CSV table of C-alpha atoms in Angstrom, one decimal:
chain,number,residue,atom,x,y,z
A,1,MET,CA,93.2,253.5,123.9
A,2,ASN,CA,94.0,251.1,126.7
A,3,ASN,CA,96.2,248.3,125.4
A,4,ILE,CA,94.7,245.5,127.6
A,5,LEU,CA,91.1,244.1,127.4
A,6,VAL,CA,89.8,242.0,130.3
A,7,TYR,CA,87.2,239.5,128.8
A,8,GLU,CA,85.5,237.6,131.6
A,9,ASN,CA,82.4,235.8,132.7
A,10,THR,CA,83.1,234.6,136.3
A,11,TYR,CA,83.6,236.4,139.6
A,12,TYR,CA,86.4,234.1,140.6
A,13,SER,CA,88.5,234.7,137.5
A,14,LEU,CA,87.9,238.5,137.8
A,15,PHE,CA,89.1,238.4,141.3
A,16,LEU,CA,92.2,236.4,140.4
A,17,TYR,CA,93.0,239.0,137.7
A,18,MET,CA,92.7,241.9,140.2
A,19,LEU,CA,95.3,240.1,142.3
A,20,TYR,CA,97.5,239.5,139.3
A,21,ASP,CA,97.6,243.0,137.8
A,22,LYS,CA,98.4,245.9,140.0
A,23,ASP,CA,97.0,248.3,137.4
A,24,TRP,CA,93.7,246.5,137.0
A,25,LEU,CA,91.8,249.7,137.6
A,26,LYS,CA,93.3,251.2,134.4
A,27,ARG,CA,92.1,248.4,132.0
A,28,ASP,CA,89.1,248.0,129.7
A,29,TYR,CA,86.5,245.4,130.6
A,30,LEU,CA,84.1,243.3,128.6
A,31,ILE,CA,81.9,241.0,130.6
A,32,PHE,CA,80.0,238.3,128.8
A,33,GLY,CA,77.6,235.4,129.6
A,34,ASN,CA,74.9,235.0,132.2
A,35,ARG,CA,76.9,234.2,135.3
A,36,ILE,CA,77.5,237.8,136.5
A,37,SER,CA,74.6,239.9,137.7
A,38,THR,CA,73.5,243.2,136.3
A,39,GLU,CA,74.0,244.7,139.8
A,40,PHE,CA,77.7,243.7,139.6
A,41,ILE,CA,78.0,245.2,136.1
A,42,SER,CA,76.7,248.5,137.5
A,43,ARG,CA,79.2,248.5,140.3
A,44,LEU,CA,82.0,247.6,137.8
A,45,LYS,CA,81.1,250.5,135.5
A,46,GLU,CA,81.5,252.8,138.5
A,47,THR,CA,84.9,251.4,139.2
A,48,VAL,CA,86.6,250.8,135.9
A,49,HIS,CA,86.1,251.5,132.2
A,50,CYS,CA,83.6,249.0,130.6
A,51,ILE,CA,83.4,249.2,126.8
A,52,ASP,CA,80.0,249.7,125.2
A,53,GLU,CA,79.7,246.1,124.0
A,54,ASN,CA,79.0,245.0,127.6
A,55,THR,CA,75.3,245.5,126.8
A,56,ALA,CA,75.3,243.1,123.9
A,57,TYR,CA,77.6,240.5,125.5
A,58,ASN,CA,76.3,240.2,129.1
A,59,GLY,CA,73.2,238.1,129.7
A,60,GLN,CA,73.9,235.7,126.8
A,61,ASN,CA,75.3,232.3,127.5
A,62,LYS,CA,77.5,232.5,124.4
A,63,PRO,CA,77.9,235.9,122.6
A,64,ILE,CA,78.6,234.0,119.4
A,65,SER,CA,77.1,230.6,118.6
A,66,ARG,CA,79.4,227.6,118.0
A,67,SER,CA,78.1,226.9,114.5
A,68,PRO,CA,77.0,229.0,111.5
A,69,ILE,CA,74.4,226.4,110.4
A,70,TYR,CA,71.3,228.2,111.5
A,71,ASN,CA,72.3,231.8,110.6
A,72,PRO,CA,75.6,231.9,108.7
A,73,LEU,CA,75.5,235.6,107.9
A,74,ASP,CA,75.0,236.6,111.5
A,75,PHE,CA,77.6,234.1,112.6
A,76,TYR,CA,80.4,235.3,110.4
A,77,LYS,CA,79.5,239.0,110.9
A,78,LYS,CA,79.9,238.6,114.6
A,79,LYS,CA,83.2,236.7,114.2
A,80,ILE,CA,84.6,239.6,112.2
A,81,GLU,CA,83.2,242.2,114.6
A,82,GLN,CA,84.8,240.4,117.5
A,83,LYS,CA,88.1,240.2,115.6
A,84,ASN,CA,88.0,243.9,114.8
A,85,LEU,CA,87.3,244.8,118.5
A,86,PHE,CA,89.8,242.4,120.1
A,87,ASN,CA,92.7,243.1,117.7
A,88,GLN,CA,92.7,246.7,118.8
A,89,TYR,CA,94.3,245.5,122.0
A,90,ASN,CA,97.8,244.3,122.5
A,91,LYS,CA,96.6,241.8,125.1
A,92,VAL,CA,93.3,240.1,125.9
A,93,ILE,CA,93.2,238.6,129.4
A,94,GLY,CA,90.5,236.4,130.8
A,95,ASN,CA,88.4,233.5,129.6
A,96,ILE,CA,90.3,233.1,126.3
A,97,GLU,CA,88.8,229.6,125.7
A,98,SER,CA,85.4,231.3,125.2
A,99,ILE,CA,86.7,233.6,122.4
A,100,ASP,CA,87.4,230.6,120.1
A,101,ASN,CA,88.0,232.9,117.2
A,102,SER,CA,91.0,232.1,114.9
A,103,LEU,CA,90.9,235.7,113.6
A,104,VAL,CA,91.9,237.1,117.0
A,105,LYS,CA,95.6,237.7,117.0
A,106,SER,CA,96.2,239.6,120.2
A,107,TYR,CA,98.5,238.2,122.9
A,108,GLN,CA,96.2,236.1,124.9
A,109,ILE,CA,96.3,235.1,128.6
A,110,GLN,CA,93.9,232.6,130.1
A,111,ILE,CA,92.8,233.1,133.7
A,112,GLU,CA,91.9,229.7,135.2
A,113,ASP,CA,88.2,229.1,135.7
A,114,GLY,CA,88.7,226.1,138.1
A,115,VAL,CA,88.5,222.5,137.1
A,116,GLY,CA,88.5,223.0,133.3
A,117,THR,CA,91.7,225.0,132.9
A,118,ARG,CA,93.6,222.9,135.5
A,119,GLN,CA,92.6,219.6,133.9
A,120,HIS,CA,93.8,220.9,130.5
A,121,LEU,CA,97.1,221.9,132.0
A,122,ILE,CA,97.5,218.4,133.6
A,123,ASN,CA,96.2,216.3,130.8
A,124,GLY,CA,96.6,218.4,127.6
A,125,PRO,CA,93.9,219.2,125.1
A,126,LYS,CA,91.7,216.5,123.6
A,127,LYS,CA,93.0,215.1,120.3
A,128,ARG,CA,90.9,216.1,117.3
A,129,ASN,CA,90.5,214.0,114.1
A,130,PHE,CA,91.0,215.6,110.7
A,131,ILE,CA,87.3,216.2,110.0
A,132,SER,CA,86.8,217.9,113.4
A,133,ALA,CA,89.8,220.1,112.9
A,134,LEU,CA,88.7,221.1,109.3
A,135,GLN,CA,85.2,221.9,110.5
A,136,LYS,CA,86.6,224.2,113.2
A,137,ARG,CA,88.7,226.0,110.6
A,138,LEU,CA,85.7,226.6,108.4
A,139,TYR,CA,83.8,228.0,111.5
A,140,LEU,CA,86.8,230.3,112.3
A,141,ARG,CA,87.3,228.5,115.5
A,142,GLU,CA,90.6,227.3,117.1
A,143,ALA,CA,91.4,224.0,115.4
A,144,THR,CA,93.5,223.0,118.4
A,145,HIS,CA,92.1,223.7,121.9
A,146,PHE,CA,94.0,226.4,123.8
A,147,LYS,CA,96.6,226.7,121.0
A,148,SER,CA,96.4,230.5,120.8
A,149,ILE,CA,97.0,231.0,124.5
A,150,ASN,CA,100.3,232.5,125.3
A,151,GLN,CA,100.1,232.3,129.1
A,152,PHE,CA,98.0,230.7,131.9
A,153,ILE,CA,97.3,232.3,135.3
A,154,ILE,CA,96.4,229.7,138.0
A,155,ALA,CA,95.9,229.9,141.7
A,156,GLU,CA,97.4,226.5,142.7
A,157,PRO,CA,100.8,225.1,142.0
A,158,ILE,CA,99.8,222.0,140.0
A,159,LYS,CA,101.9,219.5,138.0
A,160,VAL,CA,101.4,220.6,134.4
A,161,LEU,CA,102.6,219.0,131.1
A,162,ASP,CA,106.2,219.7,130.4
A,163,LYS,CA,105.4,221.6,127.2
A,164,LEU,CA,103.1,224.0,129.1
A,165,LYS,CA,105.3,224.7,132.1
A,166,ASN,CA,106.9,227.9,130.7
A,167,LYS,CA,103.4,229.3,130.0
A,168,VAL,CA,102.1,229.0,133.6
A,169,ILE,CA,102.0,231.9,136.1
A,170,HIS,CA,101.1,230.9,139.7
A,171,ILE,CA,99.3,233.5,141.8
A,172,ASP,CA,99.1,232.9,145.5
A,173,ILE,CA,95.8,234.4,146.5
A,174,LYS,CA,96.5,234.9,150.2
A,175,GLU,CA,99.9,236.4,149.6
A,176,SER,CA,98.7,238.6,146.8
A,177,TRP,CA,95.9,239.9,149.0
A,178,LYS,CA,98.3,240.7,151.8
A,179,VAL,CA,100.3,243.1,149.7
A,180,LYS,CA,97.3,245.1,148.6
A,181,THR,CA,96.8,248.4,150.4
A,182,ASP,CA,93.7,248.9,152.6
A,183,ASP,CA,92.3,251.2,149.9
A,184,GLU,CA,92.8,248.6,147.2
A,185,LYS,CA,91.1,245.9,149.4
A,186,ASN,CA,88.2,248.2,150.2
A,187,ILE,CA,87.7,248.9,146.5
A,188,ILE,CA,87.6,245.2,145.7
A,189,LEU,CA,85.3,244.4,148.6
A,190,LYS,CA,82.9,247.2,147.6
A,191,LEU,CA,82.9,245.9,144.0
A,192,PHE,CA,81.9,242.4,145.1
A,193,ASP,CA,79.5,243.8,147.7
A,194,VAL,CA,81.1,241.9,150.6
A,195,ASP,CA,80.7,242.9,154.2
A,196,SER,CA,83.1,241.0,156.5
A,197,ASN,CA,80.8,241.6,159.5
A,198,GLU,CA,78.2,239.3,157.9
A,199,LEU,CA,80.8,236.5,158.0
A,200,ASN,CA,81.7,237.0,161.7
A,201,ILE,CA,81.3,233.4,162.9
A,202,PRO,CA,83.1,231.5,165.7
A,203,ASP,CA,86.1,229.5,164.5
A,204,ASN,CA,85.7,225.7,163.9
A,205,SER,CA,82.0,225.9,164.8
A,206,PHE,CA,80.6,225.6,161.3
A,207,ASP,CA,81.0,223.5,158.1
A,208,LEU,CA,81.2,225.1,154.7
A,209,LEU,CA,79.4,223.5,151.8
A,210,LEU,CA,80.4,224.7,148.3
A,211,THR,CA,77.6,223.7,145.9
A,212,GLN,CA,77.8,223.5,142.1
A,213,PRO,CA,75.4,224.1,139.1
A,214,LEU,CA,74.7,220.5,138.5
A,215,ASN,CA,71.1,220.8,137.2
A,216,GLU,CA,71.8,224.2,135.5
A,217,ASP,CA,74.5,222.3,133.5
A,218,ASN,CA,72.1,219.5,132.8
A,219,ASN,CA,74.0,216.9,134.7
A,220,CYS,CA,71.1,216.0,137.0
A,221,THR,CA,67.7,217.3,137.9
A,222,GLU,CA,67.3,219.8,140.7
A,223,GLN,CA,65.4,217.2,142.7
A,224,ASP,CA,68.4,214.8,142.4
A,225,LYS,CA,70.8,217.7,143.3
A,226,ILE,CA,68.9,218.6,146.5
A,227,LEU,CA,68.5,214.9,147.5
A,228,GLY,CA,72.2,214.3,146.8
A,229,TYR,CA,73.3,217.2,149.0
A,230,SER,CA,71.0,215.9,151.8
A,231,LYS,CA,72.6,212.5,151.6
A,232,LEU,CA,76.0,214.0,151.4
A,233,MET,CA,75.4,215.8,154.7
A,234,LYS,CA,74.1,212.6,156.2
A,235,GLU,CA,77.1,210.6,155.0
A,236,TYR,CA,79.6,212.9,156.6
A,237,ASN,CA,77.5,213.5,159.8
A,238,LEU,CA,77.0,217.3,159.1
A,239,ASN,CA,74.4,219.1,161.1
A,240,GLU,CA,72.3,221.4,159.0
A,241,LYS,CA,72.2,224.0,161.8
A,242,GLU,CA,76.0,224.2,161.6
A,243,ILE,CA,76.4,224.5,157.9
A,244,ILE,CA,77.1,227.6,155.8
A,245,ILE,CA,76.1,227.0,152.1
A,246,LYS,CA,77.9,229.0,149.4
A,247,PRO,CA,76.0,228.5,146.1
A,248,HIS,CA,77.8,228.7,142.8
A,249,PRO,CA,77.0,232.0,141.1
A,250,LYS,CA,75.5,230.2,138.2
A,251,GLU,CA,72.9,228.4,140.3
A,252,LYS,CA,69.2,229.3,140.5
A,253,THR,CA,68.4,226.9,143.4
A,254,ASP,CA,66.9,228.4,146.5
A,255,TYR,CA,68.9,226.5,149.1
A,256,LYS,CA,67.2,228.3,152.0
A,257,LYS,CA,63.9,226.7,150.9
A,258,HIS,CA,65.5,223.2,151.0
A,259,PHE,CA,67.8,223.7,154.0
A,260,PRO,CA,66.0,226.2,156.2
A,261,ASN,CA,68.2,225.7,159.2
A,262,ALA,CA,71.5,226.4,157.3
A,263,ILE,CA,73.1,229.7,156.7
A,264,VAL,CA,73.0,230.5,153.0
A,265,ILE,CA,75.3,233.1,151.4
A,266,ASN,CA,73.5,234.3,148.4
A,267,LYS,CA,75.7,237.2,147.3
A,268,ASP,CA,77.6,237.0,144.1
A,269,PHE,CA,81.3,237.0,145.1
A,270,PRO,CA,84.1,234.5,144.9
A,271,VAL,CA,84.2,232.3,147.9
A,272,GLU,CA,87.9,232.7,148.1
A,273,LEU,CA,87.2,236.1,149.8
A,274,VAL,CA,85.8,234.2,152.8
A,275,ALA,CA,89.2,232.5,153.3
A,276,LEU,CA,90.9,235.8,153.3
A,277,PHE,CA,89.0,236.9,156.4
A,278,GLY,CA,90.7,234.2,158.4
A,279,ILE,CA,87.6,232.3,159.2
A,280,LYS,CA,88.2,228.7,160.3
A,281,PHE,CA,85.8,225.9,159.5
A,282,ASN,CA,85.5,222.3,160.8
A,283,HIS,CA,84.8,220.8,157.4
A,284,VAL,CA,84.9,222.3,153.9
A,285,ILE,CA,83.0,220.0,151.6
A,286,THR,CA,82.3,220.0,147.9
A,287,LEU,CA,81.9,217.6,145.1
A,288,PHE,CA,84.7,218.9,142.9
A,289,SER,CA,85.0,222.6,143.3
A,290,THR,CA,88.7,223.7,143.1
A,291,ALA,CA,87.7,226.7,145.4
A,292,ALA,CA,87.9,224.4,148.4
A,293,SER,CA,91.7,224.3,148.1
A,294,ILE,CA,92.2,227.8,149.4
A,295,PHE,CA,90.8,226.6,152.8
A,296,SER,CA,93.7,224.2,153.3
A,297,LYS,CA,94.9,226.2,156.3
A,298,ASN,CA,91.4,227.4,157.3
A,299,ALA,CA,89.7,224.0,157.9
A,300,ASN,CA,90.2,220.9,159.9
A,301,HIS,CA,89.1,218.7,157.0
A,302,ILE,CA,88.6,219.3,153.2
A,303,ILE,CA,86.4,216.8,151.5
A,304,TYR,CA,86.1,216.3,147.8
A,305,ALA,CA,83.2,213.9,147.4
A,306,LYS,CA,83.4,213.9,143.6
A,307,ALA,CA,80.4,212.0,142.1
A,308,PRO,CA,78.6,209.9,144.7
A,309,LYS,CA,76.0,207.5,143.1
A,310,TYR,CA,73.1,209.1,145.0
A,311,PHE,CA,73.3,212.2,142.8
A,312,ASN,CA,72.1,210.0,140.0
A,313,PHE,CA,74.6,211.3,137.5
A,314,LYS,CA,74.8,209.6,134.1
A,315,ASP,CA,77.6,207.0,134.0
A,316,ARG,CA,79.8,209.0,131.6
A,317,TYR,CA,79.7,212.2,133.7
A,318,GLN,CA,80.2,210.3,137.0
A,319,ASN,CA,83.2,208.5,135.6
A,320,THR,CA,84.7,211.8,134.3
A,321,ILE,CA,84.3,213.5,137.7
A,322,ASN,CA,85.7,210.6,139.6
A,323,ARG,CA,88.8,210.7,137.4
A,324,LEU,CA,89.6,214.3,138.3
A,325,HIS,CA,92.8,215.2,140.0
A,326,LEU,CA,91.8,217.3,143.0
């Protein structure tokens, strides 16, 4: 049996893992959640070994609920099944935070998922009171957030807490891509269904807007999201005819309907691949997507708008976003 399991739910983290591990084609994969398409899963199965549990795990927001209150027998049964599966592997790499199972004892490596992982490394985990920690233990969850993680893989050299420095591995996406062979690059591009010819645009003639699943995560309505992006374009004097919109894979919004004159990239692939083609933009603009950072040498301006009031976010969420280190 393969001694490494890749447990993932985002295109970005999967891509980062492929850059990190030169033997990624030899690993076992378990994809969970509802952010990766069934079409991608089919291509992945043709490329690597996906274990049978993919059918049960993919398509669900959380394979195991956070609480046993509604169905305790099913909850604890799934916790034990997950433990038995994961502990067969020496290492589990991917979105470790989502495992949240204190019974899993494999060596665990967290691949960053963007803002969440980076903010944890910068600020540390939230402090839990005794009742909260006890409840987590009873639910077989991690009493201390990220405590079980042995290493972190991140794509940006950020200033992390001293106690976590020795756990962090920095992967330079562009440099890691350069050392891949042409065959390896073609396998990855085919897997993500990316055609570089579709992204053949004149340098500095377009702006790139990286959107985020604001309404899908219940942080605003879709109407407020669309109105917010419209006002964002106006505030920064962006011409809709000169904008490429890359929606977040989690989004359901039809941006072509709302911005008919823009170019909308609807394919499910990490936007970091766009930067690797050497395309240069005038502006790269986002609210708080960490993906914008890879365009530091591919854009004249990178704009992190964070949480403008015209998106009509709740005060608590707006304050949280505005405090982010980006």
